[in-house]
Tab-separated table of C-alpha atoms in Angstrom:
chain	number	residue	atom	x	y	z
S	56	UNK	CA	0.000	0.000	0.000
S	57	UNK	CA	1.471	3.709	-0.861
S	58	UNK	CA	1.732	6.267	1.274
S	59	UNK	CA	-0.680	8.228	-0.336
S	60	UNK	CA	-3.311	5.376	-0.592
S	61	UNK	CA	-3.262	5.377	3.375
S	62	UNK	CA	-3.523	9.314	3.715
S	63	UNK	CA	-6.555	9.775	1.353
S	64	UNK	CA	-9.122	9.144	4.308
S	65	UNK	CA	-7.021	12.062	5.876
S	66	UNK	CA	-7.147	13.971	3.096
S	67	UNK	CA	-10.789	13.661	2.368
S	68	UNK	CA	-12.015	15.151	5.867
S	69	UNK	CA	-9.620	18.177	5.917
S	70	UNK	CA	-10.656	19.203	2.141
S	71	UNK	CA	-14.489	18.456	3.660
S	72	UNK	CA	-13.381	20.940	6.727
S	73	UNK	CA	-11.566	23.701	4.324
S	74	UNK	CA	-14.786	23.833	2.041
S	75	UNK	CA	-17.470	23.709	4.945
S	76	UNK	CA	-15.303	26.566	6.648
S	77	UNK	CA	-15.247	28.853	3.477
S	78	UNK	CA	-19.029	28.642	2.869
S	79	UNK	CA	-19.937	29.025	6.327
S	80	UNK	CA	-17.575	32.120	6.129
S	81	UNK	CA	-18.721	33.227	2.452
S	82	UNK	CA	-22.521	33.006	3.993
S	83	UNK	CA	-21.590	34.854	7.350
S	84	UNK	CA	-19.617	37.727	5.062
S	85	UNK	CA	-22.605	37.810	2.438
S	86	UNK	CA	-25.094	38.408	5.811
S	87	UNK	CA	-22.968	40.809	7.575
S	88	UNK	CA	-21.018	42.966	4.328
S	89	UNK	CA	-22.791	46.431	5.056
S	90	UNK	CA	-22.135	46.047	9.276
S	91	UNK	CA	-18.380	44.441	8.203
S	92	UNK	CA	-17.826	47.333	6.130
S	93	UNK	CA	-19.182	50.010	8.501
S	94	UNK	CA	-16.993	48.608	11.582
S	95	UNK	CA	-13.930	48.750	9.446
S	96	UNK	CA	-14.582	51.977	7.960
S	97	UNK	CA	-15.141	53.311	11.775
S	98	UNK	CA	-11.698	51.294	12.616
S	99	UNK	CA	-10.063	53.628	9.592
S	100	UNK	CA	-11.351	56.823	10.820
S	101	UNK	CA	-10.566	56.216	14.587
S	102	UNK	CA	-6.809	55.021	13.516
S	103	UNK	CA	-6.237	57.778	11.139
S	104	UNK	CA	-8.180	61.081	12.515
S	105	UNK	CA	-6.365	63.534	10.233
S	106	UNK	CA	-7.782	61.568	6.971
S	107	UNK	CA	-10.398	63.287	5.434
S	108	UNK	CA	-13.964	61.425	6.204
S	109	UNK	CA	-14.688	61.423	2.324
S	110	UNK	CA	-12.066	59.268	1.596
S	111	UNK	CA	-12.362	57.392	4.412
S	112	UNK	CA	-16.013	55.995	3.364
S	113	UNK	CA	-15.160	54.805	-0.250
């Protein structure tokens, strides 16, 4: 038996995990954009107080 014959199992549940993780993060982002967007656009303008607000909400 090859090495890689005994490590598909393995190989099968992590892919499983990395795809299940990226949709459940894909549908949490797609929920949450506008309140994502408008925390890190507050983050921006709290860091950098001397940056003009207009350019700070693109």
């Amino acid at each position: 038996m090859k090495a890689s014959e005994k490590l598909l199992p393995a190989r099968i549940v992590i892919w499983s995990l990395v795809i299940g993780l990226m949709v459940v993060g894909y549908t949490v982002y797609s929920q949450y954009s506008t309140e994502i967007s408008q925390e890190v656009t507050n983050a921006i303008v709290e860091a950098l107080p001397d940056l003009d607000n207009a350019v700070a909400k693109l």
